[in-house]
PDB file of C-alpha atoms in Angstrom:
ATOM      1  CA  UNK A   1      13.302  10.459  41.049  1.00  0.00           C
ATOM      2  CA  UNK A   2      13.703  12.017  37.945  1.00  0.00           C
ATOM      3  CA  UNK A   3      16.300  11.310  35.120  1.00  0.00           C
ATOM      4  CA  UNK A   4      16.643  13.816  31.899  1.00  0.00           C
ATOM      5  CA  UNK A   5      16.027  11.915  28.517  1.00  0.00           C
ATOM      6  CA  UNK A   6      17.246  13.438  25.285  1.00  0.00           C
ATOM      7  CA  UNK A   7      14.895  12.036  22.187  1.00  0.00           C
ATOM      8  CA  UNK A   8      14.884  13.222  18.796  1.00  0.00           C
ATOM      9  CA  UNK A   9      16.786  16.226  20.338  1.00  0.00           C
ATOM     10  CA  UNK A  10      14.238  16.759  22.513  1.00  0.00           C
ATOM     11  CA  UNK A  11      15.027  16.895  26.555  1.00  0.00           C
ATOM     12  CA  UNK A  12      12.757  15.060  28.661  1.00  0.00           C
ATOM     13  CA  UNK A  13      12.181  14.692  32.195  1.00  0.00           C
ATOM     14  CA  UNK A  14      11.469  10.981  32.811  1.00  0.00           C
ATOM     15  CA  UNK A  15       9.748  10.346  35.868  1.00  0.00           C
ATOM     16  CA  UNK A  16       9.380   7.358  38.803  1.00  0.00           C
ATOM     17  CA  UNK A  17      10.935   4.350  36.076  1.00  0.00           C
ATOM     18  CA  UNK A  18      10.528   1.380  38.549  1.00  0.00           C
ATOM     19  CA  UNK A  19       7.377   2.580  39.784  1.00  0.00           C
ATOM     20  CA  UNK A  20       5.560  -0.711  39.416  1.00  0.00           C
ATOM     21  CA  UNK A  21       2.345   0.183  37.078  1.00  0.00           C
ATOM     22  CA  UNK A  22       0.505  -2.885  36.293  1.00  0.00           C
ATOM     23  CA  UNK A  23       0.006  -6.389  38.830  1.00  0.00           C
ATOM     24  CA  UNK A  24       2.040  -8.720  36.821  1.00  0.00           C
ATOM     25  CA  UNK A  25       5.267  -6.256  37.457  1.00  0.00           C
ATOM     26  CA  UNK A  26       5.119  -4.157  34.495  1.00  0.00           C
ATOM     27  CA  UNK A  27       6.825  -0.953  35.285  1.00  0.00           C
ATOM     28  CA  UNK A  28       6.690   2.626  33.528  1.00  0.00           C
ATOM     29  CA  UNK A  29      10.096   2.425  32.656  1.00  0.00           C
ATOM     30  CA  UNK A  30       8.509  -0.416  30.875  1.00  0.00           C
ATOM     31  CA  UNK A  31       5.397   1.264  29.556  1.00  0.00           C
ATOM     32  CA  UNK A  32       8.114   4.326  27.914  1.00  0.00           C
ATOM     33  CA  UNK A  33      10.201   0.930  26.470  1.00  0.00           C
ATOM     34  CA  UNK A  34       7.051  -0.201  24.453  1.00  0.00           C
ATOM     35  CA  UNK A  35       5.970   3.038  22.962  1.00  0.00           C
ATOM     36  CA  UNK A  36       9.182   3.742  22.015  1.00  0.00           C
ATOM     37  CA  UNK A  37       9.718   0.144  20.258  1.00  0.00           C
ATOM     38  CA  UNK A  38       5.825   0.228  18.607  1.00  0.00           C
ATOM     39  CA  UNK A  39       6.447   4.269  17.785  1.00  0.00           C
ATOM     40  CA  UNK A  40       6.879   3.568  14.041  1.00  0.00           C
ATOM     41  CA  UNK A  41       3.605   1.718  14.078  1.00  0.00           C
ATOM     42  CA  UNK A  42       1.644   4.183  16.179  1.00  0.00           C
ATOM     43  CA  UNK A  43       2.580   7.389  15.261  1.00  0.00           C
ATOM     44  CA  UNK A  44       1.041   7.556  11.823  1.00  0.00           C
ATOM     45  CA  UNK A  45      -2.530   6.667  13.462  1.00  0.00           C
ATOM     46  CA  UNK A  46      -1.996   9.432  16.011  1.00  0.00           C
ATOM     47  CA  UNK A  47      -0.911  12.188  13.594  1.00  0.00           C
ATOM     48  CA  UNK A  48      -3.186  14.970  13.330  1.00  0.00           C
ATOM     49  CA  UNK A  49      -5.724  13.616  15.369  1.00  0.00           C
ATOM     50  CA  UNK A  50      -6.593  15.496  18.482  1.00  0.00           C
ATOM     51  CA  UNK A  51      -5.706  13.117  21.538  1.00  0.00           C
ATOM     52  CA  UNK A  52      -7.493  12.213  24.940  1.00  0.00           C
ATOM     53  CA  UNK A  53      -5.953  10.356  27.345  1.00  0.00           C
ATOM     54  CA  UNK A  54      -7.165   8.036  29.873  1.00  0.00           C
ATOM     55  CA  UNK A  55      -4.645   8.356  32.873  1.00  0.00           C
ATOM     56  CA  UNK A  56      -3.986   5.963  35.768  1.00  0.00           C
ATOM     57  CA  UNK A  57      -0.588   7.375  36.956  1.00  0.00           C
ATOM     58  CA  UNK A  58      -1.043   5.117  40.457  1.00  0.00           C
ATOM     59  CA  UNK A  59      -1.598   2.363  38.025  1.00  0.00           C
ATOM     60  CA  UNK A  60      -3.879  -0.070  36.331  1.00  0.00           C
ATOM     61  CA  UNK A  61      -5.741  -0.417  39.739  1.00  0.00           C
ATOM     62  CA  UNK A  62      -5.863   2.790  41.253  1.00  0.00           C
ATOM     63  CA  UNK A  63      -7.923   5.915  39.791  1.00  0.00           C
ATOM     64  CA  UNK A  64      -8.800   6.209  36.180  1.00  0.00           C
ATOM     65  CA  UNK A  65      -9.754   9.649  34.716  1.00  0.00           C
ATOM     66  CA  UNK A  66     -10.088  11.231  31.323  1.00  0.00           C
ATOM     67  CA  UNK A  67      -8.149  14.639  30.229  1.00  0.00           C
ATOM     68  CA  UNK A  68      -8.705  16.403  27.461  1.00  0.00           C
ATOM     69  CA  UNK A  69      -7.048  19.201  28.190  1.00  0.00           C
ATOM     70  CA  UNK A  70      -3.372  20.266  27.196  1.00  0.00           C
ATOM     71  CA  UNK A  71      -2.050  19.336  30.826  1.00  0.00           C
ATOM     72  CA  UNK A  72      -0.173  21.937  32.845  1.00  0.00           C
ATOM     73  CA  UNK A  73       3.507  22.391  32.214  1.00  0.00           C
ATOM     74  CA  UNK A  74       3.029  20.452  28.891  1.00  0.00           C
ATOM     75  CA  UNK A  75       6.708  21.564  26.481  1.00  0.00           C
ATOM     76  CA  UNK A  76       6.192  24.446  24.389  1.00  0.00           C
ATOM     77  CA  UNK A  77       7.401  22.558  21.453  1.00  0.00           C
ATOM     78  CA  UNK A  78       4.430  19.898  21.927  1.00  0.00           C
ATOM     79  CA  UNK A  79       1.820  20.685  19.254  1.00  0.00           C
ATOM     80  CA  UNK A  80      -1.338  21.311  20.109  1.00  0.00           C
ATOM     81  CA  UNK A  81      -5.126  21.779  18.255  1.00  0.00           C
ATOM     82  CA  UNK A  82      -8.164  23.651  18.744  1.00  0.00           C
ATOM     83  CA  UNK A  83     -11.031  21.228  18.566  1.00  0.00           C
ATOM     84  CA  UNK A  84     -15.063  22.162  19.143  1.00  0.00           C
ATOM     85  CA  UNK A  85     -16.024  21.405  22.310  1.00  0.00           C
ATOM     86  CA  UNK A  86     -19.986  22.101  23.377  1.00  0.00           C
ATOM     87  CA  UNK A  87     -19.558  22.930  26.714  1.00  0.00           C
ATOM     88  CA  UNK A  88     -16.720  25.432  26.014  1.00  0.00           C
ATOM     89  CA  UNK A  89     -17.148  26.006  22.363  1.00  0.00           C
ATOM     90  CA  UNK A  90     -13.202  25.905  21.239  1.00  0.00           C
ATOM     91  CA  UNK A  91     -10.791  23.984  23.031  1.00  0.00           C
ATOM     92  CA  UNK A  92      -7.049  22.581  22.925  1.00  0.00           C
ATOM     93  CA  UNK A  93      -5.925  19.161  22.868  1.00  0.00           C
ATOM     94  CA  UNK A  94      -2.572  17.883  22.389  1.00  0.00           C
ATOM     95  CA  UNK A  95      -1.218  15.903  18.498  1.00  0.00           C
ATOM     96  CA  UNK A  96       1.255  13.036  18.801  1.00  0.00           C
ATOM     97  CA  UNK A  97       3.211  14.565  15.530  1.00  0.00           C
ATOM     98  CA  UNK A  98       6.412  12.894  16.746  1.00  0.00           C
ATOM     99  CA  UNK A  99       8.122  10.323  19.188  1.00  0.00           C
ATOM    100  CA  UNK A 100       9.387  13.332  21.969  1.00  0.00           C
ATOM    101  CA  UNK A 101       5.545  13.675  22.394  1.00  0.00           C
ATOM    102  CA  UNK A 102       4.863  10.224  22.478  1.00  0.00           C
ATOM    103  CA  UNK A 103       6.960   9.645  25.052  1.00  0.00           C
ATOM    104  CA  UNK A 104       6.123  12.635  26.930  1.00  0.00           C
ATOM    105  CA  UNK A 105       2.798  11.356  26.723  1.00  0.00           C
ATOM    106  CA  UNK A 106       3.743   8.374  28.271  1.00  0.00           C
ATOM    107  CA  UNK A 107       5.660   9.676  31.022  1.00  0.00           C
ATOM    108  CA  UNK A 108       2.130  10.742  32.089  1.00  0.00           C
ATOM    109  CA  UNK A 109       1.003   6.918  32.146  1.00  0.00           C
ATOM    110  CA  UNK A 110      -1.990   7.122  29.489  1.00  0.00           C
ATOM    111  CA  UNK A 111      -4.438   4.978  27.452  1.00  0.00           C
ATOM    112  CA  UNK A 112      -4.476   6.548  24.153  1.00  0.00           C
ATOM    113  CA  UNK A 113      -7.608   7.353  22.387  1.00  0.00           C
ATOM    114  CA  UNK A 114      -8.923   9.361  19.440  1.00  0.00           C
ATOM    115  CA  UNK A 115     -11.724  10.382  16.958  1.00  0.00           C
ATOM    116  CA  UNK A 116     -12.513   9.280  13.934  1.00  0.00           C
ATOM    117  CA  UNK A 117     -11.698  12.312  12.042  1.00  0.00           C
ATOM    118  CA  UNK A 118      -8.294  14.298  11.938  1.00  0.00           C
ATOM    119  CA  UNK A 119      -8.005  18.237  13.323  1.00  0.00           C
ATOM    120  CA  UNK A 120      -8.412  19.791   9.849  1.00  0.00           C
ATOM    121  CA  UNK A 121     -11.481  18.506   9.363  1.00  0.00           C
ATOM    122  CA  UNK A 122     -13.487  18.608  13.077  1.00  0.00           C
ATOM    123  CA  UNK A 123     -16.329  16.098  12.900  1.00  0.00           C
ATOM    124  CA  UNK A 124     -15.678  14.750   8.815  1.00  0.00           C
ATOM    125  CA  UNK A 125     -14.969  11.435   9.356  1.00  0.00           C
ATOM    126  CA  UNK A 126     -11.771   9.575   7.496  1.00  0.00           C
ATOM    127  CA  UNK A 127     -13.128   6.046   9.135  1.00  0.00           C
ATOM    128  CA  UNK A 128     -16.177   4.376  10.975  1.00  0.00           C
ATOM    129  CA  UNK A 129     -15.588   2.141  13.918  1.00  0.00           C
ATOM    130  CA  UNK A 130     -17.982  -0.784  15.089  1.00  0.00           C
ATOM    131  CA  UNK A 131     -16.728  -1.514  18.593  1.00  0.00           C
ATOM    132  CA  UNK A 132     -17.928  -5.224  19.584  1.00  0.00           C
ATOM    133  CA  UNK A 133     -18.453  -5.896  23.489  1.00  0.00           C
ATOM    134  CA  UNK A 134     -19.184  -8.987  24.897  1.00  0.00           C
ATOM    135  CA  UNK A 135     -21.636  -9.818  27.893  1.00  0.00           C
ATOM    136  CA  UNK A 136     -20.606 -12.440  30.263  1.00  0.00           C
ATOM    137  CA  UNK A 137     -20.692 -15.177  29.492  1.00  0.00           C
ATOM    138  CA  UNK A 138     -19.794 -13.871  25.802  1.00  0.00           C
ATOM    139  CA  UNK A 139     -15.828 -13.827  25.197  1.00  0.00           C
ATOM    140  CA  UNK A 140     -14.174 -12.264  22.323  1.00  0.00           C
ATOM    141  CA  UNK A 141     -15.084 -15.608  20.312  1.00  0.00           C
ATOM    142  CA  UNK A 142     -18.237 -14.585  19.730  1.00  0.00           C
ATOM    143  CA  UNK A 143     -17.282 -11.217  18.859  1.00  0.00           C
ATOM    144  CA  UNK A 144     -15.263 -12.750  16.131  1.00  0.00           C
ATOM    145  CA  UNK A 145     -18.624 -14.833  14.446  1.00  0.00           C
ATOM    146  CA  UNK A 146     -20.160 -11.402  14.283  1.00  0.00           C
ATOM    147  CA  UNK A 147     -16.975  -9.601  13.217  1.00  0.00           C
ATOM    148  CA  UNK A 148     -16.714 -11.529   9.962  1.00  0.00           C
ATOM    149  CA  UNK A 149     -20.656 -11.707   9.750  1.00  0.00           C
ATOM    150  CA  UNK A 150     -20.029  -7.482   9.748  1.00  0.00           C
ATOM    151  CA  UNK A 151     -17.213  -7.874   7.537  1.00  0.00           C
ATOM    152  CA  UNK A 152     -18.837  -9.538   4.537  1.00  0.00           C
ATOM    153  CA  UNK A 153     -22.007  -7.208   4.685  1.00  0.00           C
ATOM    154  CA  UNK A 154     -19.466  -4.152   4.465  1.00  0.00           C
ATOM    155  CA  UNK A 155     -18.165  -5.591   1.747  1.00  0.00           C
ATOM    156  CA  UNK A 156     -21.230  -6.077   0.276  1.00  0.00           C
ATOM    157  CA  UNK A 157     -21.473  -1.763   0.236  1.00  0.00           C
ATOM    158  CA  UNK A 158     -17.535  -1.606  -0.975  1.00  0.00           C
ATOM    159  CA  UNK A 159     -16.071  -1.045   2.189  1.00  0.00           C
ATOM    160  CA  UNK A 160     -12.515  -2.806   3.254  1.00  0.00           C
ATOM    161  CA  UNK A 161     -12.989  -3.163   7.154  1.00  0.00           C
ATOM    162  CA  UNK A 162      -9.753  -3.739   9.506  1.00  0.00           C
ATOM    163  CA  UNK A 163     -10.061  -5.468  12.763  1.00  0.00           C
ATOM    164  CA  UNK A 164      -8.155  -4.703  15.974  1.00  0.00           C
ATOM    165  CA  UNK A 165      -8.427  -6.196  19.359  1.00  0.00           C
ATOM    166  CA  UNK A 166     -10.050  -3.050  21.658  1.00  0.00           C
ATOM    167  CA  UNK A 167      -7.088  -4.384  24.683  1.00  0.00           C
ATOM    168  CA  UNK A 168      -9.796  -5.238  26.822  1.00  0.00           C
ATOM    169  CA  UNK A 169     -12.520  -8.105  26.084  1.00  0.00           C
ATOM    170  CA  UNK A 170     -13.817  -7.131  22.488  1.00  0.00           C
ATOM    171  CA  UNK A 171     -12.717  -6.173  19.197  1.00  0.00           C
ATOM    172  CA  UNK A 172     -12.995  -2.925  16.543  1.00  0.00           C
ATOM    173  CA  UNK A 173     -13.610  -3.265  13.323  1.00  0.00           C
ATOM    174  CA  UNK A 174     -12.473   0.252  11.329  1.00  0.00           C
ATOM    175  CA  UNK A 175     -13.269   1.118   8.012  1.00  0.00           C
ATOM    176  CA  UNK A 176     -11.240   3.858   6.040  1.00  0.00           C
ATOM    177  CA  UNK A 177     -13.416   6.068   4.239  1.00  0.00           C
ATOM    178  CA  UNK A 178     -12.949   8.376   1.379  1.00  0.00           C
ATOM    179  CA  UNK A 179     -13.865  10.971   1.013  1.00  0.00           C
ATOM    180  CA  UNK A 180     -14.454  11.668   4.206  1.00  0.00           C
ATOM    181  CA  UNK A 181     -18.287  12.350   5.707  1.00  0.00           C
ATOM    182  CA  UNK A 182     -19.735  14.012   8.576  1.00  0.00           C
ATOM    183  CA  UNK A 183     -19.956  12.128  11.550  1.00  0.00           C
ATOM    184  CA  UNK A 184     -23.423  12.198  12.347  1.00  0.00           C
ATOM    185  CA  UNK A 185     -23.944  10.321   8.708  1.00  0.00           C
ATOM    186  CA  UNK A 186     -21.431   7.956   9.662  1.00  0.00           C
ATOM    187  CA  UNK A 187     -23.335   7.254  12.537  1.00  0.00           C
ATOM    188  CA  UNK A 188     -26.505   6.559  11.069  1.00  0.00           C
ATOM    189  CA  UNK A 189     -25.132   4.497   8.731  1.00  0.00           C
ATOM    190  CA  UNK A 190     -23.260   2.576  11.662  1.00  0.00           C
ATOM    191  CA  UNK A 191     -26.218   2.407  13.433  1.00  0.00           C
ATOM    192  CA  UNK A 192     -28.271   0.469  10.579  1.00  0.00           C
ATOM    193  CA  UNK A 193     -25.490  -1.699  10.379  1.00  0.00           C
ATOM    194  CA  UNK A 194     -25.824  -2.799  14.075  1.00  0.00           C
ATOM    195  CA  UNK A 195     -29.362  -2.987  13.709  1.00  0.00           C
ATOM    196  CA  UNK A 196     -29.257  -5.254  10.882  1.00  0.00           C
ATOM    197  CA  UNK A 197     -26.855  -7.560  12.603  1.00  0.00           C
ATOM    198  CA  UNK A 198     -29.436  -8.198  15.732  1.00  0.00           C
ATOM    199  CA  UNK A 199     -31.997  -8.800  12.904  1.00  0.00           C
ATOM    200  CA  UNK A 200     -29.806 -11.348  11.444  1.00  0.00           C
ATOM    201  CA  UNK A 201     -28.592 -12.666  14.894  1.00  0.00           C
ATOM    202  CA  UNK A 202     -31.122 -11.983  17.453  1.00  0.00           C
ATOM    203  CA  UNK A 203     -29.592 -14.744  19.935  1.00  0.00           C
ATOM    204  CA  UNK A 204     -26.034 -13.671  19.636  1.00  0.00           C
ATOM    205  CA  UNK A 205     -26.199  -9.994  18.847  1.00  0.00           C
ATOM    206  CA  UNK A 206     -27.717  -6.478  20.625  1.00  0.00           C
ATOM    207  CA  UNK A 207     -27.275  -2.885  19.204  1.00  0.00           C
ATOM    208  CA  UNK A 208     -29.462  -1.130  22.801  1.00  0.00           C
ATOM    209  CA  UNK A 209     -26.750  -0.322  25.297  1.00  0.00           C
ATOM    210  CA  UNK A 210     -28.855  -1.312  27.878  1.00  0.00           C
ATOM    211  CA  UNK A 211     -27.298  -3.634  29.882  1.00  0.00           C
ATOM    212  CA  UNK A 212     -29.771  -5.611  31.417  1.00  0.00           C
ATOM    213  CA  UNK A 213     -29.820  -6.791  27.287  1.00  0.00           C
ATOM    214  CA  UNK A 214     -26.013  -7.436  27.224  1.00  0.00           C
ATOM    215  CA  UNK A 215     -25.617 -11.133  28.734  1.00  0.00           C
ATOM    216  CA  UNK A 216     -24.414 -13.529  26.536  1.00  0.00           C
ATOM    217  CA  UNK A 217     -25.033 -11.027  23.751  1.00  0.00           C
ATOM    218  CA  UNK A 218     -22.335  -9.108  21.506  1.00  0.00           C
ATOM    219  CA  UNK A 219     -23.276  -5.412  21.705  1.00  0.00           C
ATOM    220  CA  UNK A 220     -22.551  -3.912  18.551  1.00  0.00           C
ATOM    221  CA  UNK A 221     -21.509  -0.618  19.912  1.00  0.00           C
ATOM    222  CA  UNK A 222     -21.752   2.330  17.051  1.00  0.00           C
ATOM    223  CA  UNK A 223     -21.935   5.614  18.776  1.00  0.00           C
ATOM    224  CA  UNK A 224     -17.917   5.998  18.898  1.00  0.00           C
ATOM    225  CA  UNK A 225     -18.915   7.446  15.064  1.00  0.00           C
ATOM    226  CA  UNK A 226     -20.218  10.917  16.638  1.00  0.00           C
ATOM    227  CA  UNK A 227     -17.776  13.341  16.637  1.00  0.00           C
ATOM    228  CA  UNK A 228     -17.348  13.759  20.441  1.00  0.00           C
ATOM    229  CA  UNK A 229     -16.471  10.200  21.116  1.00  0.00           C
ATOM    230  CA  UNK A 230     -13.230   9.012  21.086  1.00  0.00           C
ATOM    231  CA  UNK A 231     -12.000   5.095  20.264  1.00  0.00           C
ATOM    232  CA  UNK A 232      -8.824   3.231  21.775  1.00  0.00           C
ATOM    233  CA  UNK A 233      -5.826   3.990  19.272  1.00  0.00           C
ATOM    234  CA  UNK A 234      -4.474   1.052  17.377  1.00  0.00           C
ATOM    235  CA  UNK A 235      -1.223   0.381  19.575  1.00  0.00           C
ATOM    236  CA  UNK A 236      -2.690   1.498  22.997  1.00  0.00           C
ATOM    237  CA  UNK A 237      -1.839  -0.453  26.530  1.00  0.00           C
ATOM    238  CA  UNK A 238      -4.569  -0.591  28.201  1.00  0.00           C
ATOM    239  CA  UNK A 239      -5.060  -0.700  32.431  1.00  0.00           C
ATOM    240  CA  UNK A 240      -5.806  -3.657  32.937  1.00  0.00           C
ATOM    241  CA  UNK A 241      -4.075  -6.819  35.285  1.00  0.00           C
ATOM    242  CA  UNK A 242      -1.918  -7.349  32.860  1.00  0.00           C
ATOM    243  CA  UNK A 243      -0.523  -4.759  30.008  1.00  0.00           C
ATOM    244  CA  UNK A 244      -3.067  -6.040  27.275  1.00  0.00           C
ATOM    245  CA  UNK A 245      -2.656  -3.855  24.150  1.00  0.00           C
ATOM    246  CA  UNK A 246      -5.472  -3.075  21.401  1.00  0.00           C
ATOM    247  CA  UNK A 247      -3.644  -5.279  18.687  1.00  0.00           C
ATOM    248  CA  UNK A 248      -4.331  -5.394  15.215  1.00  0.00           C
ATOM    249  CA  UNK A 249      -5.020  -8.748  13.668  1.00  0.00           C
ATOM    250  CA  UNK A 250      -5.266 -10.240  10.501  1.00  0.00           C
ATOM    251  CA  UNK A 251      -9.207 -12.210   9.278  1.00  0.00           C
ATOM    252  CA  UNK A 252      -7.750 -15.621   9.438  1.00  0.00           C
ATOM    253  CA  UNK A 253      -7.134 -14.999  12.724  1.00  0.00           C
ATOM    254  CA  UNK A 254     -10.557 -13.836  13.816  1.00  0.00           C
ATOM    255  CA  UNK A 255     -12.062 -16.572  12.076  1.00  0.00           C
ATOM    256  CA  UNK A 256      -9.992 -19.244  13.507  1.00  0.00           C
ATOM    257  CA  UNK A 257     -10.250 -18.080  16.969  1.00  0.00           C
ATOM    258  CA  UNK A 258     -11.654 -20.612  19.884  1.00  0.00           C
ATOM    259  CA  UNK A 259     -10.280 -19.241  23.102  1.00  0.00           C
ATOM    260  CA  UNK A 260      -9.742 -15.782  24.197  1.00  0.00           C
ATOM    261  CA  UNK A 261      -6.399 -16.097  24.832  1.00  0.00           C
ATOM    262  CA  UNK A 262      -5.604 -16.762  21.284  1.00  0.00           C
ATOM    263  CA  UNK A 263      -6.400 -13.021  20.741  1.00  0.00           C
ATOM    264  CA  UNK A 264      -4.949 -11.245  23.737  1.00  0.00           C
ATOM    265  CA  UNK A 265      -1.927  -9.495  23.153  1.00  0.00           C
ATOM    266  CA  UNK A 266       0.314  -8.231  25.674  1.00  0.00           C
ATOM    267  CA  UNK A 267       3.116  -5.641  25.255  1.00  0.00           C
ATOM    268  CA  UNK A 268       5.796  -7.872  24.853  1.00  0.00           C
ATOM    269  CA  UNK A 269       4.021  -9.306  22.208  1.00  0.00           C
ATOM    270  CA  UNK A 270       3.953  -6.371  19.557  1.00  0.00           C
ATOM    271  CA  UNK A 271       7.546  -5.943  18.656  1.00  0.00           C
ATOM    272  CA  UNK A 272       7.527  -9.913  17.465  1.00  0.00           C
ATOM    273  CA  UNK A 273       4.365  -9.579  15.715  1.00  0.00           C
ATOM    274  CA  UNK A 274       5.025  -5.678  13.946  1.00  0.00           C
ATOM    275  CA  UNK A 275       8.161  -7.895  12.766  1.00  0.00           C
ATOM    276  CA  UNK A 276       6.322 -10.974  11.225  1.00  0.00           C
ATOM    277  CA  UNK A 277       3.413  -9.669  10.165  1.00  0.00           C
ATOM    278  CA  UNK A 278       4.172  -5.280   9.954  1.00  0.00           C
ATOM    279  CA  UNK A 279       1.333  -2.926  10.690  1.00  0.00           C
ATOM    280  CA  UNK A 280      -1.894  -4.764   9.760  1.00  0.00           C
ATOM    281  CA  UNK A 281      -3.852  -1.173  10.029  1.00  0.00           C
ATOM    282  CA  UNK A 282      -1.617   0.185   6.644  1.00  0.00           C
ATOM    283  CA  UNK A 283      -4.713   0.703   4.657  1.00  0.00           C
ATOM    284  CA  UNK A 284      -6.266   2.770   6.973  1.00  0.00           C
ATOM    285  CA  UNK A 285      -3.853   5.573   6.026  1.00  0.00           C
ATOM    286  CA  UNK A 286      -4.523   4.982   2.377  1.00  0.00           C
ATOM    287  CA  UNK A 287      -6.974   7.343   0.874  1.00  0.00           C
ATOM    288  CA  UNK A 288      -6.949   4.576  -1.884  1.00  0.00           C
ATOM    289  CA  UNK A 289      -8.223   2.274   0.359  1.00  0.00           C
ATOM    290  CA  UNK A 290     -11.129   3.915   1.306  1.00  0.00           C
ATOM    291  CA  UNK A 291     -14.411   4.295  -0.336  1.00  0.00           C
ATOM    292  CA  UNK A 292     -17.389   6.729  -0.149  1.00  0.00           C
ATOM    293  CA  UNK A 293     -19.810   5.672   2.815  1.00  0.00           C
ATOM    294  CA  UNK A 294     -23.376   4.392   1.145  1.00  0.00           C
ATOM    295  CA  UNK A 295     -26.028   6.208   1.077  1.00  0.00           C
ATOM    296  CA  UNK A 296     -28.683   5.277   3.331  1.00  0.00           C
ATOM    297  CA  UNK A 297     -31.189   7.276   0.893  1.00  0.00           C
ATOM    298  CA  UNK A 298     -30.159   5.099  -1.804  1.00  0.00           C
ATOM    299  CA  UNK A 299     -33.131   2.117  -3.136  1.00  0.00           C
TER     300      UNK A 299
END
């Protein structure tokens, strides 16, 4: 059953509310609540950057697939921009510019993810990401010791870095940059970055993706910087057991944490902590924040 929604002016058709989305009883009428209460929060970090979505509309525990694709029947007043794409050359994907797309993205029951540089500017990248990943028996904690160890050597080029739970076992670190710099030199410079961390923490840290290398290991994952990878949004739920959400959080935080659980945020959660503590991500939409990305060439 369907039930029309006007937002912003905009009329929506809301579908299956009580459909029950996640095991702990989280519904979608649920999942449209919390986007709609975090919108202030998220929306600047969408805006004009090209979306994907991750969709699991039989929930958390049925089939997961990625679109990137303007889906069919999508409103004509949903804005849309075309991207490169190699295997097609040009595409369109869809831009969160407002809350009626938001929650017309929800209705569609989506992680949200996006790239490190905005649709003006395909592949010129306003931020790097370092996306931390533990191996069993490796928990977020760990992450954290090599989050701060990544911290202070960023800061030892200039760069302010901003850390985020990913929603799912890890953490991001994000780094505004200004100006911005093609993607493939944000990689490299990523990359030495993860390399220098195994160096300095051969026991606790890997930068190979294979996974036979992972166990017990934090993989310092830095190929999200290409340009056709995407990252978790700040804000995101994420299908999972439970609706876990890629959470900002403050340093004193990361450094005091000794269980995972002291860094997993849930949905009902964010509203509490975007009252106590606002949006912890600000600076990332501060071109004053950011700083030019090293040069690798440099003695």
């Amino acid at each position: 059953m369907s039930i029309i929604a006007e937002v912003e002016g905009r009329r929506l058709a809301l579908s299956n509310l009580e459909k029950v989305l996640y095991p702990s009883g989280f519904t979608k009428g649920e999942v449209l609540h919390y986007y709609a209460a975090v919108a202030p929060a998220l929306l600047p970090h969408l805006h004009d950057r090209p979306l994907s979505l991750l969709r699991y509309p039989d929930g958390a525990g049925g089939e997961h697939f990625f679109a990137k694709n303007v889906p069919p029947g999508a409103p004509a007043w949903v804005k849309t921009a075309e991207v490169p794409r190699s295997e097609d050359k040009w595409a369109r994907q869809i831009l969160v510019q407002d809350l009626p797309t938001l929650v017309w993205v929800a209705n569609l029951v989506t992680e949200l993810h996006t790239p490190q540089w905005k649709a003006a500017e395909p592949a010129l990248a306003d931020r790097l990401v370092l996306d931390l990943d533990p191996g069993s028996p490796a928990t977020v904690v760990e992450c954290c010791v090599v989050a701060d160890w990544l911290r202070e050597r960023l800061a030892g080029d200039g760069l302010h870095a901003y850390a985020k739970t990913s929603g799912s076992k890890g953490l991001h670190l994000l780094v505004p940059l200004h100006p911005p710099a093609p993607s493939r030199e944000v990689t490299s410079y990523a990359k030495a970055l993860a390399v220098e961390a195994t160096r300095a923490m051969p026991g606790l840290v890997t930068h190979r993706m294979s996974r036979s290398l992972r166990p017990g290991k934090v993989f310092v994952d830095f190929s999200q910087n290409a340009a056709a990878k995407t990252t978790a949004a700040p804000y995101t739920l994420r299908a999972r057991d439970t609706p876990t959400v890629s959470t900002p959080v403050e340093w004193a935080e990361v450094r005091a944490c000794a269980d995972p659980e002291q860094l997993a945020f849930r949905a009902g959660d964010l509203p509490g902590r975007l009252e106590g503590h606002g949006d912890l991500l600000a600076g990332l939409l501060d071109p004053e924040r950011g700083h030019p990305l090293p040069d690798l060439r440099a003695p």
